[in-house]
Amino acid sequence: MWQRFTERARKVVFYAQEEAGRLGENYVSTEHLLLGLVRENDSVAARILDRIGVSLGRIRSEIERQVSRGDGRLGQDMQLTPRAKRVIDLAYDEARQLNNNYIGTEHLLLGLIRGGEGLAGRVLSKLGVDLDRTRREVMHLQEGGETGTAAGAQARTKTRTPTLDEFGRDLTELARSEKLDPVIGRSNEIERVIQIISRRVKNNPCLLGEPGVGKTAIAEGLAQRIAVGDIPDFLKDKRVVALDLAALVAGTKYRGEFEERMKRVMEEVRKAQGEVVLFIDELHTLVGAGAAEGAIDASNIMKPALARGELQCIGATTLDEYRKYVERDAALQRRFQAIQVREPSVDDAIEILKGLRPRYEQHHKVEITNDALDAAARLSDRYIS
């Protein structure tokens, strides 16, 4: 269901689940979807509501005033209510009418307005958000090539790498847009990644470390260096793209569908002639990914391209998972060069926190002192293992 959703639309659904849990419900209804839409406050839907003159805070206040609270007994799998499912169906219908291939936050907003029987629809109607005006605003933004619209996502797929754009996140582009957190320290690890990428053979780094030590941040740090040009010449035109294996597997019910997607991704990378470096978090999930009866998994699909040098990849996984899955496959292990990523020292952690402090202060609307950062790092080191 979700593979055609833009990244922001997926975040709305994730936030909706969080809001439902916060309210003690074990299902996601229309009001939770609208609360999720309100939380994604830099989206196309948020800009449309602002143009209409309806504040996100007012929407939240109205819902919080009317919403019912559950008993807090949360289930493992949070399902959509029939009305919420209808909103998703209506969002797909709105995207089809607008000739958009992707479902964005604007389509979810239109779906919530059309599904007017639920609490979300009633709140939007009460605040004066009507369907025709909202549709006109959506079309106005899309005709103007507004960044972030689903039409913009559709336009982006008219590149040399449409499948990769659909199933990956361009970290280099996110770095240029300043949408990644700053990477403090880790210069040695980033330099080591650059050295390995520059090799003629065995030029695929694999970052090994415990969960939370900052393996993904190293890939983001490389993307940020590329974005600002602080990089050797051979890397200046490269894109670091994080491949979402879960999205690649999602919806592949029949034999051969996953292999077809993987081969399209690899063909696009090959045609890019070295421009793309894939980043695969949880590298060990390659082993077995997409394997069904009579099918081959992702690692076996990728190994020939890695061996021929047609594909460059940065992997990240834990040492235990590396030993359990990757080391057992000698052909796969040979393609990667391991880099140990160790937990930062207390002093390094304090410097990292200082670098991230402005973003957390802005998000939480608080002032964070140096003493608080110092205490957080030192007490965590002492009591959390």
mmCIF file of C-alpha atoms in Angstrom:
data_model
loop_
_atom_site.group_PDB
_atom_site.id
_atom_site.type_symbol
_atom_site.label_atom_id
_atom_site.label_comp_id
_atom_site.label_asym_id
_atom_site.label_seq_id
_atom_site.Cartn_x
_atom_site.Cartn_y
_atom_site.Cartn_z
ATOM 1 C CA MET A 1 0.000 0.000 0.000
ATOM 2 C CA TRP A 2 2.743 2.442 0.976
ATOM 3 C CA GLN A 3 5.294 2.066 -1.834
ATOM 4 C CA ARG A 4 3.731 4.933 -3.835
ATOM 5 C CA PHE A 5 3.703 7.282 -0.831
ATOM 6 C CA THR A 6 6.227 10.112 -0.747
ATOM 7 C CA GLU A 7 8.613 10.163 2.196
ATOM 8 C CA ARG A 8 6.611 12.899 3.929
ATOM 9 C CA ALA A 9 3.326 11.027 3.416
ATOM 10 C CA ARG A 10 4.860 7.923 4.992
ATOM 11 C CA LYS A 11 5.989 10.031 7.946
ATOM 12 C CA VAL A 12 2.406 11.273 8.348
ATOM 13 C CA VAL A 13 1.190 7.665 8.691
ATOM 14 C CA PHE A 14 3.992 6.916 11.165
ATOM 15 C CA TYR A 15 3.103 10.009 13.198
ATOM 16 C CA ALA A 16 -0.576 8.980 13.075
ATOM 17 C CA GLN A 17 0.334 5.663 14.703
ATOM 18 C CA GLU A 18 2.287 7.526 17.393
ATOM 19 C CA GLU A 19 -0.660 9.855 18.029
ATOM 20 C CA ALA A 20 -3.046 6.904 18.295
ATOM 21 C CA GLY A 21 -0.726 5.263 20.826
ATOM 22 C CA ARG A 22 -0.427 8.505 22.796
ATOM 23 C CA LEU A 23 -4.221 8.655 23.005
ATOM 24 C CA GLY A 24 -4.406 5.060 24.211
ATOM 25 C CA GLU A 25 -5.936 3.618 21.038
ATOM 26 C CA ASN A 26 -4.912 0.415 19.260
ATOM 27 C CA TYR A 27 -6.173 1.568 15.864
ATOM 28 C CA VAL A 28 -5.517 4.511 13.528
ATOM 29 C CA SER A 29 -8.567 6.590 12.651
ATOM 30 C CA THR A 30 -9.074 9.745 10.580
ATOM 31 C CA GLU A 31 -8.353 12.070 13.509
ATOM 32 C CA HIS A 32 -4.991 10.377 14.060
ATOM 33 C CA LEU A 33 -4.145 10.805 10.357
ATOM 34 C CA LEU A 34 -4.985 14.510 10.642
ATOM 35 C CA LEU A 35 -2.836 14.834 13.782
ATOM 36 C CA GLY A 36 -0.014 13.147 11.848
ATOM 37 C CA LEU A 37 -0.528 15.632 9.013
ATOM 38 C CA VAL A 38 -0.330 18.512 11.498
ATOM 39 C CA ARG A 39 2.949 17.162 12.939
ATOM 40 C CA GLU A 40 4.572 17.101 9.476
ATOM 41 C CA ASN A 41 4.534 20.893 9.528
ATOM 42 C CA ASP A 42 6.877 21.529 6.585
ATOM 43 C CA SER A 43 4.770 19.600 4.079
ATOM 44 C CA VAL A 44 2.762 20.658 1.037
ATOM 45 C CA ALA A 45 -0.455 20.070 2.992
ATOM 46 C CA ALA A 46 0.774 22.434 5.725
ATOM 47 C CA ARG A 47 1.543 25.122 3.131
ATOM 48 C CA ILE A 48 -1.914 24.696 1.590
ATOM 49 C CA LEU A 49 -3.633 25.027 4.971
ATOM 50 C CA ASP A 50 -1.567 28.154 5.642
ATOM 51 C CA ARG A 51 -2.673 29.639 2.293
ATOM 52 C CA ILE A 52 -6.286 28.889 3.194
ATOM 53 C CA GLY A 53 -5.776 30.633 6.541
ATOM 54 C CA VAL A 54 -6.112 27.670 8.906
ATOM 55 C CA SER A 55 -3.338 27.232 11.466
ATOM 56 C CA LEU A 56 -2.015 23.786 12.325
ATOM 57 C CA GLY A 57 -2.240 24.619 16.024
ATOM 58 C CA ARG A 58 -5.955 25.351 15.731
ATOM 59 C CA ILE A 59 -6.563 22.008 14.012
ATOM 60 C CA ARG A 60 -4.719 20.184 16.788
ATOM 61 C CA SER A 61 -6.645 22.066 19.480
ATOM 62 C CA GLU A 62 -10.005 21.195 17.912
ATOM 63 C CA ILE A 63 -9.142 17.512 17.612
ATOM 64 C CA GLU A 64 -7.679 17.299 21.132
ATOM 65 C CA ARG A 65 -10.892 18.865 22.472
ATOM 66 C CA GLN A 66 -13.183 16.363 20.736
ATOM 67 C CA VAL A 67 -11.162 13.152 20.462
ATOM 68 C CA SER A 68 -11.939 10.177 22.691
ATOM 69 C CA ARG A 69 -9.224 8.519 24.768
ATOM 70 C CA GLY A 70 -8.662 4.779 24.786
ATOM 71 C CA ASP A 71 -7.828 2.516 27.703
ATOM 72 C CA GLY A 72 -4.152 2.238 26.767
ATOM 73 C CA ARG A 73 -4.158 -1.489 25.986
ATOM 74 C CA LEU A 74 -2.131 -1.288 22.797
ATOM 75 C CA GLY A 75 -1.911 -4.160 20.348
ATOM 76 C CA GLN A 76 1.183 -5.232 18.455
ATOM 77 C CA ASP A 77 -0.170 -4.252 15.035
ATOM 78 C CA MET A 78 -1.994 -0.946 14.750
ATOM 79 C CA GLN A 79 -4.592 -1.288 11.981
ATOM 80 C CA LEU A 80 -6.437 1.426 10.080
ATOM 81 C CA THR A 81 -10.150 1.813 10.777
ATOM 82 C CA PRO A 82 -12.515 1.426 7.783
ATOM 83 C CA ARG A 83 -12.881 5.225 7.601
ATOM 84 C CA ALA A 84 -9.095 5.699 7.642
ATOM 85 C CA LYS A 85 -8.734 3.088 4.882
ATOM 86 C CA ARG A 86 -11.333 4.992 2.878
ATOM 87 C CA VAL A 87 -9.284 8.185 3.331
ATOM 88 C CA ILE A 88 -6.240 6.374 1.890
ATOM 89 C CA ASP A 89 -8.347 5.117 -1.046
ATOM 90 C CA LEU A 90 -9.628 8.652 -1.649
ATOM 91 C CA ALA A 91 -6.048 9.975 -1.533
ATOM 92 C CA TYR A 92 -5.110 7.491 -4.275
ATOM 93 C CA ASP A 93 -8.148 8.668 -6.263
ATOM 94 C CA GLU A 94 -7.147 12.328 -5.875
ATOM 95 C CA ALA A 95 -3.621 11.525 -7.070
ATOM 96 C CA ARG A 96 -5.066 9.717 -10.100
ATOM 97 C CA GLN A 97 -7.314 12.675 -10.963
ATOM 98 C CA LEU A 98 -4.312 15.015 -10.735
ATOM 99 C CA ASN A 99 -2.192 12.640 -12.887
ATOM 100 C CA ASN A 100 0.316 12.139 -10.054
ATOM 101 C CA ASN A 101 2.135 8.830 -9.683
ATOM 102 C CA TYR A 102 2.870 9.445 -6.000
ATOM 103 C CA ILE A 103 0.668 9.968 -2.967
ATOM 104 C CA GLY A 104 1.736 13.115 -1.131
ATOM 105 C CA THR A 105 0.523 14.936 1.964
ATOM 106 C CA GLU A 106 -1.696 17.073 -0.275
ATOM 107 C CA HIS A 107 -3.595 13.974 -1.440
ATOM 108 C CA LEU A 108 -3.999 12.784 2.153
ATOM 109 C CA LEU A 109 -5.468 16.193 3.018
ATOM 110 C CA LEU A 110 -7.911 15.949 0.102
ATOM 111 C CA GLY A 111 -8.820 12.405 1.171
ATOM 112 C CA LEU A 112 -9.517 13.585 4.731
ATOM 113 C CA ILE A 113 -11.782 16.362 3.429
ATOM 114 C CA ARG A 114 -13.686 13.957 1.150
ATOM 115 C CA GLY A 115 -14.052 11.375 3.916
ATOM 116 C CA GLY A 116 -16.137 13.888 5.830
ATOM 117 C CA GLU A 117 -17.984 11.436 8.095
ATOM 118 C CA GLY A 118 -15.035 11.059 10.498
ATOM 119 C CA LEU A 119 -13.873 13.465 13.188
ATOM 120 C CA ALA A 120 -11.081 14.788 10.936
ATOM 121 C CA GLY A 121 -13.539 15.698 8.181
ATOM 122 C CA ARG A 122 -15.874 17.415 10.645
ATOM 123 C CA VAL A 123 -13.031 19.463 12.154
ATOM 124 C CA LEU A 124 -11.755 20.546 8.731
ATOM 125 C CA SER A 125 -15.277 21.493 7.642
ATOM 126 C CA LYS A 126 -15.842 23.496 10.839
ATOM 127 C CA LEU A 127 -12.602 25.420 10.231
ATOM 128 C CA GLY A 128 -13.656 26.275 6.671
ATOM 129 C CA VAL A 129 -11.414 23.890 4.725
ATOM 130 C CA ASP A 130 -13.495 22.948 1.685
ATOM 131 C CA LEU A 131 -12.676 20.503 -1.100
ATOM 132 C CA ASP A 132 -12.828 22.820 -4.139
ATOM 133 C CA ARG A 133 -10.600 25.532 -2.611
ATOM 134 C CA THR A 134 -8.063 22.945 -1.447
ATOM 135 C CA ARG A 135 -7.965 21.294 -4.898
ATOM 136 C CA ARG A 136 -7.336 24.685 -6.507
ATOM 137 C CA GLU A 137 -4.466 25.354 -4.101
ATOM 138 C CA VAL A 138 -2.943 21.924 -4.827
ATOM 139 C CA MET A 139 -3.114 22.531 -8.592
ATOM 140 C CA HIS A 140 -1.659 26.026 -8.153
ATOM 141 C CA LEU A 141 1.344 24.678 -6.234
ATOM 142 C CA GLN A 142 1.898 21.826 -8.681
ATOM 143 C CA GLU A 143 1.663 24.064 -11.744
ATOM 144 C CA GLY A 144 4.258 26.311 -10.114
ATOM 145 C CA GLY A 145 6.597 23.333 -9.656
ATOM 146 C CA GLU A 146 6.441 23.643 -5.873
ATOM 147 C CA THR A 147 9.180 21.635 -4.165
ATOM 148 C CA GLY A 148 7.868 18.665 -2.221
ATOM 149 C CA THR A 149 4.618 18.123 -4.121
ATOM 150 C CA ALA A 150 3.859 14.647 -5.403
ATOM 151 C CA ALA A 151 3.996 16.148 -8.886
ATOM 152 C CA GLY A 152 7.524 17.212 -8.043
ATOM 153 C CA ALA A 153 8.296 13.670 -6.980
ATOM 154 C CA GLN A 154 6.834 12.450 -10.248
ATOM 155 C CA ALA A 155 8.987 14.916 -12.185
ATOM 156 C CA ARG A 156 12.057 13.730 -10.343
ATOM 157 C CA THR A 157 11.459 10.202 -11.589
ATOM 158 C CA LYS A 158 11.962 11.483 -15.134
ATOM 159 C CA THR A 159 15.674 11.209 -14.521
ATOM 160 C CA ARG A 160 18.183 8.557 -15.409
ATOM 161 C CA THR A 161 17.390 6.708 -12.163
ATOM 162 C CA PRO A 162 13.580 6.565 -11.690
ATOM 163 C CA THR A 163 13.558 3.247 -9.803
ATOM 164 C CA LEU A 164 16.415 4.352 -7.559
ATOM 165 C CA ASP A 165 14.592 7.626 -6.871
ATOM 166 C CA GLU A 166 11.498 5.648 -5.871
ATOM 167 C CA PHE A 167 13.239 3.201 -3.530
ATOM 168 C CA GLY A 168 16.128 5.319 -2.254
ATOM 169 C CA ARG A 169 16.949 8.571 -0.441
ATOM 170 C CA ASP A 170 19.548 10.808 -2.064
ATOM 171 C CA LEU A 171 21.682 11.748 0.953
ATOM 172 C CA THR A 172 23.775 14.153 -1.132
ATOM 173 C CA GLU A 173 20.684 16.097 -2.197
ATOM 174 C CA LEU A 174 19.411 16.121 1.397
ATOM 175 C CA ALA A 175 22.805 17.458 2.496
ATOM 176 C CA ARG A 176 22.624 20.249 -0.111
ATOM 177 C CA SER A 177 19.161 21.138 1.224
ATOM 178 C CA GLU A 178 20.568 21.147 4.792
ATOM 179 C CA LYS A 179 18.068 18.472 5.853
ATOM 180 C CA LEU A 180 20.665 16.244 7.528
ATOM 181 C CA ASP A 181 21.932 16.708 11.067
ATOM 182 C CA PRO A 182 25.548 17.919 11.237
ATOM 183 C CA VAL A 183 28.151 15.175 11.658
ATOM 184 C CA ILE A 184 30.601 16.071 14.426
ATOM 185 C CA GLY A 185 33.900 14.188 14.577
ATOM 186 C CA ARG A 186 34.221 10.864 12.738
ATOM 187 C CA SER A 187 36.765 12.471 10.385
ATOM 188 C CA ASN A 188 39.027 9.409 10.539
ATOM 189 C CA GLU A 189 36.208 7.034 9.623
ATOM 190 C CA ILE A 190 35.011 9.262 6.769
ATOM 191 C CA GLU A 191 38.586 9.515 5.430
ATOM 192 C CA ARG A 192 38.863 5.720 5.601
ATOM 193 C CA VAL A 193 35.622 5.371 3.613
ATOM 194 C CA ILE A 194 37.027 7.751 0.983
ATOM 195 C CA GLN A 195 40.267 5.738 0.773
ATOM 196 C CA ILE A 196 38.391 2.479 0.220
ATOM 197 C CA ILE A 197 36.019 3.972 -2.373
ATOM 198 C CA SER A 198 39.060 5.223 -4.310
ATOM 199 C CA ARG A 199 40.508 1.713 -4.718
ATOM 200 C CA ARG A 200 40.423 -0.125 -8.028
ATOM 201 C CA VAL A 201 39.143 -3.367 -6.444
ATOM 202 C CA LYS A 202 37.503 -4.244 -3.108
ATOM 203 C CA ASN A 203 36.269 -0.677 -3.035
ATOM 204 C CA ASN A 204 33.084 -1.225 -0.994
ATOM 205 C CA PRO A 205 33.384 -0.122 2.667
ATOM 206 C CA CYS A 206 31.391 -1.914 5.363
ATOM 207 C CA LEU A 207 30.883 0.007 8.618
ATOM 208 C CA LEU A 208 30.824 -2.337 11.620
ATOM 209 C CA GLY A 209 29.730 -1.196 15.066
ATOM 210 C CA GLU A 210 27.191 -1.611 17.825
ATOM 211 C CA PRO A 211 23.697 -0.126 17.354
ATOM 212 C CA GLY A 212 23.677 3.639 17.902
ATOM 213 C CA VAL A 213 27.413 4.335 17.594
ATOM 214 C CA GLY A 214 26.918 6.470 14.468
ATOM 215 C CA LYS A 215 27.410 4.238 11.411
ATOM 216 C CA THR A 216 24.675 5.952 9.401
ATOM 217 C CA ALA A 217 26.081 9.351 10.405
ATOM 218 C CA ILE A 218 29.354 8.454 8.647
ATOM 219 C CA ALA A 219 27.515 7.922 5.348
ATOM 220 C CA GLU A 220 25.679 11.212 5.927
ATOM 221 C CA GLY A 221 29.015 12.882 6.709
ATOM 222 C CA LEU A 222 30.384 11.679 3.365
ATOM 223 C CA ALA A 223 27.296 13.065 1.600
ATOM 224 C CA GLN A 224 27.761 16.407 3.361
ATOM 225 C CA ARG A 225 31.399 16.595 2.266
ATOM 226 C CA ILE A 226 30.367 15.896 -1.330
ATOM 227 C CA ALA A 227 27.678 18.593 -1.073
ATOM 228 C CA VAL A 228 30.181 21.281 0.006
ATOM 229 C CA GLY A 229 32.989 20.054 -2.275
ATOM 230 C CA ASP A 230 35.338 19.119 0.595
ATOM 231 C CA ILE A 231 36.251 15.907 -1.179
ATOM 232 C CA PRO A 232 38.809 14.541 -3.687
ATOM 233 C CA ASP A 233 38.013 15.350 -7.325
ATOM 234 C CA PHE A 234 36.976 11.796 -8.238
ATOM 235 C CA LEU A 235 34.070 12.008 -5.738
ATOM 236 C CA LYS A 236 32.790 15.490 -6.583
ATOM 237 C CA ASP A 237 29.987 14.428 -8.928
ATOM 238 C CA LYS A 238 28.895 11.340 -7.006
ATOM 239 C CA ARG A 239 25.549 10.789 -5.298
ATOM 240 C CA VAL A 240 25.251 8.788 -2.074
ATOM 241 C CA VAL A 241 21.839 7.102 -2.212
ATOM 242 C CA ALA A 242 20.445 5.145 0.757
ATOM 243 C CA LEU A 243 18.631 2.121 -0.661
ATOM 244 C CA ASP A 244 15.467 1.105 1.224
ATOM 245 C CA LEU A 245 15.435 -2.699 1.012
ATOM 246 C CA ALA A 246 12.140 -2.939 2.897
ATOM 247 C CA ALA A 247 10.448 -0.739 0.285
ATOM 248 C CA LEU A 248 11.999 -2.827 -2.504
ATOM 249 C CA VAL A 249 10.563 -6.014 -1.023
ATOM 250 C CA ALA A 250 7.164 -4.499 -0.144
ATOM 251 C CA GLY A 251 4.380 -5.527 -2.483
ATOM 252 C CA THR A 252 6.378 -8.182 -4.368
ATOM 253 C CA LYS A 253 3.880 -11.001 -4.002
ATOM 254 C CA TYR A 254 4.780 -13.026 -7.069
ATOM 255 C CA ARG A 255 7.931 -14.820 -8.094
ATOM 256 C CA GLY A 256 10.286 -12.627 -10.090
ATOM 257 C CA GLU A 257 8.888 -9.231 -9.029
ATOM 258 C CA PHE A 258 11.636 -8.521 -6.490
ATOM 259 C CA GLU A 259 14.396 -9.659 -8.859
ATOM 260 C CA GLU A 260 12.964 -7.358 -11.530
ATOM 261 C CA ARG A 261 13.061 -4.356 -9.168
ATOM 262 C CA MET A 262 16.609 -5.125 -8.038
ATOM 263 C CA LYS A 263 17.812 -5.525 -11.614
ATOM 264 C CA ARG A 264 16.227 -2.196 -12.589
ATOM 265 C CA VAL A 265 18.028 -0.480 -9.700
ATOM 266 C CA MET A 266 21.357 -2.061 -10.647
ATOM 267 C CA GLU A 267 20.915 -1.245 -14.325
ATOM 268 C CA GLU A 268 20.288 2.410 -13.448
ATOM 269 C CA VAL A 269 23.385 2.479 -11.230
ATOM 270 C CA ARG A 270 25.435 0.874 -14.016
ATOM 271 C CA LYS A 271 24.205 3.410 -16.600
ATOM 272 C CA ALA A 272 25.093 6.240 -14.196
ATOM 273 C CA GLN A 273 28.730 5.227 -14.864
ATOM 274 C CA GLY A 274 30.066 5.555 -11.342
ATOM 275 C CA GLU A 275 27.950 8.556 -10.378
ATOM 276 C CA VAL A 276 25.972 6.624 -7.712
ATOM 277 C CA VAL A 277 27.305 5.085 -4.499
ATOM 278 C CA LEU A 278 24.644 2.998 -2.757
ATOM 279 C CA PHE A 279 24.370 3.052 1.029
ATOM 280 C CA ILE A 280 22.720 -0.036 2.523
ATOM 281 C CA ASP A 281 21.984 0.190 6.224
ATOM 282 C CA GLU A 282 21.614 -3.201 7.922
ATOM 283 C CA LEU A 283 23.728 -4.789 5.184
ATOM 284 C CA HIS A 284 23.079 -8.287 6.542
ATOM 285 C CA THR A 285 19.433 -8.012 5.414
ATOM 286 C CA LEU A 286 20.705 -8.412 1.838
ATOM 287 C CA VAL A 287 21.108 -12.098 2.654
ATOM 288 C CA GLY A 288 17.663 -13.569 2.194
ATOM 289 C CA ALA A 289 15.923 -10.333 1.137
ATOM 290 C CA GLY A 290 13.254 -11.072 -1.453
ATOM 291 C CA ALA A 291 13.989 -14.799 -1.479
ATOM 292 C CA ALA A 292 10.874 -16.837 -2.154
ATOM 293 C CA GLU A 293 10.380 -20.323 -3.499
ATOM 294 C CA GLY A 294 12.504 -20.615 -6.626
ATOM 295 C CA ALA A 295 13.806 -17.023 -6.324
ATOM 296 C CA ILE A 296 17.261 -15.663 -5.504
ATOM 297 C CA ASP A 297 17.951 -13.147 -2.763
ATOM 298 C CA ALA A 298 19.335 -9.613 -3.032
ATOM 299 C CA SER A 299 22.913 -10.548 -2.136
ATOM 300 C CA ASN A 300 23.160 -13.075 -4.978
ATOM 301 C CA ILE A 301 21.663 -10.560 -7.409
ATOM 302 C CA MET A 302 24.230 -7.915 -6.412
ATOM 303 C CA LYS A 303 27.373 -10.049 -6.147
ATOM 304 C CA PRO A 304 28.129 -10.250 -9.910
ATOM 305 C CA ALA A 305 27.804 -6.458 -10.293
ATOM 306 C CA LEU A 306 30.020 -5.887 -7.236
ATOM 307 C CA ALA A 307 32.599 -8.312 -8.639
ATOM 308 C CA ARG A 308 32.667 -6.547 -12.031
ATOM 309 C CA GLY A 309 32.971 -3.122 -10.396
ATOM 310 C CA GLU A 310 29.680 -1.924 -11.927
ATOM 311 C CA LEU A 311 28.251 -1.218 -8.493
ATOM 312 C CA GLN A 312 29.783 0.602 -5.532
ATOM 313 C CA CYS A 313 28.220 0.172 -2.135
ATOM 314 C CA ILE A 314 28.721 1.341 1.447
ATOM 315 C CA GLY A 315 27.284 -1.121 3.948
ATOM 316 C CA ALA A 316 26.557 -0.789 7.651
ATOM 317 C CA THR A 317 25.757 -3.512 10.167
ATOM 318 C CA THR A 318 26.681 -4.776 13.615
ATOM 319 C CA LEU A 319 29.671 -7.044 14.164
ATOM 320 C CA ASP A 320 27.435 -9.910 15.320
ATOM 321 C CA GLU A 321 25.187 -9.690 12.250
ATOM 322 C CA TYR A 322 28.245 -9.393 9.990
ATOM 323 C CA ARG A 323 29.698 -12.600 11.397
ATOM 324 C CA LYS A 324 26.354 -14.399 11.309
ATOM 325 C CA TYR A 325 25.306 -13.500 7.758
ATOM 326 C CA VAL A 326 28.047 -11.831 5.700
ATOM 327 C CA GLU A 327 31.132 -13.810 6.787
ATOM 328 C CA ARG A 328 29.309 -17.064 6.055
ATOM 329 C CA ASP A 329 29.030 -15.973 2.410
ATOM 330 C CA ALA A 330 32.691 -15.826 1.347
ATOM 331 C CA ALA A 331 31.878 -14.370 -2.079
ATOM 332 C CA LEU A 332 29.925 -11.505 -0.490
ATOM 333 C CA GLN A 333 32.527 -10.900 2.225
ATOM 334 C CA ARG A 334 35.307 -10.584 -0.381
ATOM 335 C CA ARG A 335 33.549 -7.618 -1.972
ATOM 336 C CA PHE A 336 33.573 -5.526 1.227
ATOM 337 C CA GLN A 337 36.326 -3.961 3.339
ATOM 338 C CA ALA A 338 35.368 -3.745 7.015
ATOM 339 C CA ILE A 339 35.768 -0.503 8.994
ATOM 340 C CA GLN A 340 35.365 -0.671 12.770
ATOM 341 C CA VAL A 341 33.182 2.154 14.147
ATOM 342 C CA ARG A 342 33.679 2.460 17.878
ATOM 343 C CA GLU A 343 31.514 4.232 20.437
ATOM 344 C CA PRO A 344 32.578 7.880 20.844
ATOM 345 C CA SER A 345 34.407 8.834 24.029
ATOM 346 C CA VAL A 346 32.614 10.988 26.614
ATOM 347 C CA ASP A 347 34.470 14.100 25.412
ATOM 348 C CA ASP A 348 33.590 13.309 21.792
ATOM 349 C CA ALA A 349 29.952 12.734 22.789
ATOM 350 C CA ILE A 350 29.857 16.168 24.451
ATOM 351 C CA GLU A 351 31.208 17.792 21.269
ATOM 352 C CA ILE A 352 28.590 15.924 19.205
ATOM 353 C CA LEU A 353 25.827 17.142 21.541
ATOM 354 C CA LYS A 354 27.108 20.721 21.272
ATOM 355 C CA GLY A 355 26.962 20.475 17.485
ATOM 356 C CA LEU A 356 23.382 19.163 17.584
ATOM 357 C CA ARG A 357 22.235 21.525 20.348
ATOM 358 C CA PRO A 358 20.758 24.279 18.095
ATOM 359 C CA ARG A 359 18.430 21.805 16.372
ATOM 360 C CA TYR A 360 17.162 20.342 19.640
ATOM 361 C CA GLU A 361 16.711 23.814 21.122
ATOM 362 C CA GLN A 362 14.670 24.856 18.103
ATOM 363 C CA HIS A 363 12.581 21.675 18.148
ATOM 364 C CA HIS A 364 11.804 21.651 21.888
ATOM 365 C CA LYS A 365 11.710 25.466 22.285
ATOM 366 C CA VAL A 366 14.146 25.327 25.219
ATOM 367 C CA GLU A 367 17.671 26.481 26.024
ATOM 368 C CA ILE A 368 20.171 23.688 26.703
ATOM 369 C CA THR A 369 23.173 24.655 28.840
ATOM 370 C CA ASN A 370 26.708 23.292 28.591
ATOM 371 C CA ASP A 371 26.308 21.799 32.080
ATOM 372 C CA ALA A 372 23.239 19.845 30.923
ATOM 373 C CA LEU A 373 25.120 18.429 27.937
ATOM 374 C CA ASP A 374 28.099 17.544 30.118
ATOM 375 C CA ALA A 375 25.895 15.794 32.684
ATOM 376 C CA ALA A 376 23.931 13.909 30.007
ATOM 377 C CA ALA A 377 27.089 12.464 28.463
ATOM 378 C CA ARG A 378 28.900 11.637 31.712
ATOM 379 C CA LEU A 379 25.891 10.137 33.502
ATOM 380 C CA SER A 380 24.996 8.073 30.430
ATOM 381 C CA ASP A 381 28.545 6.729 30.320
ATOM 382 C CA ARG A 382 28.381 5.861 34.012
ATOM 383 C CA TYR A 383 24.914 4.320 34.280
ATOM 384 C CA ILE A 384 23.864 3.173 30.789
ATOM 385 C CA SER A 385 25.737 0.286 29.234
#
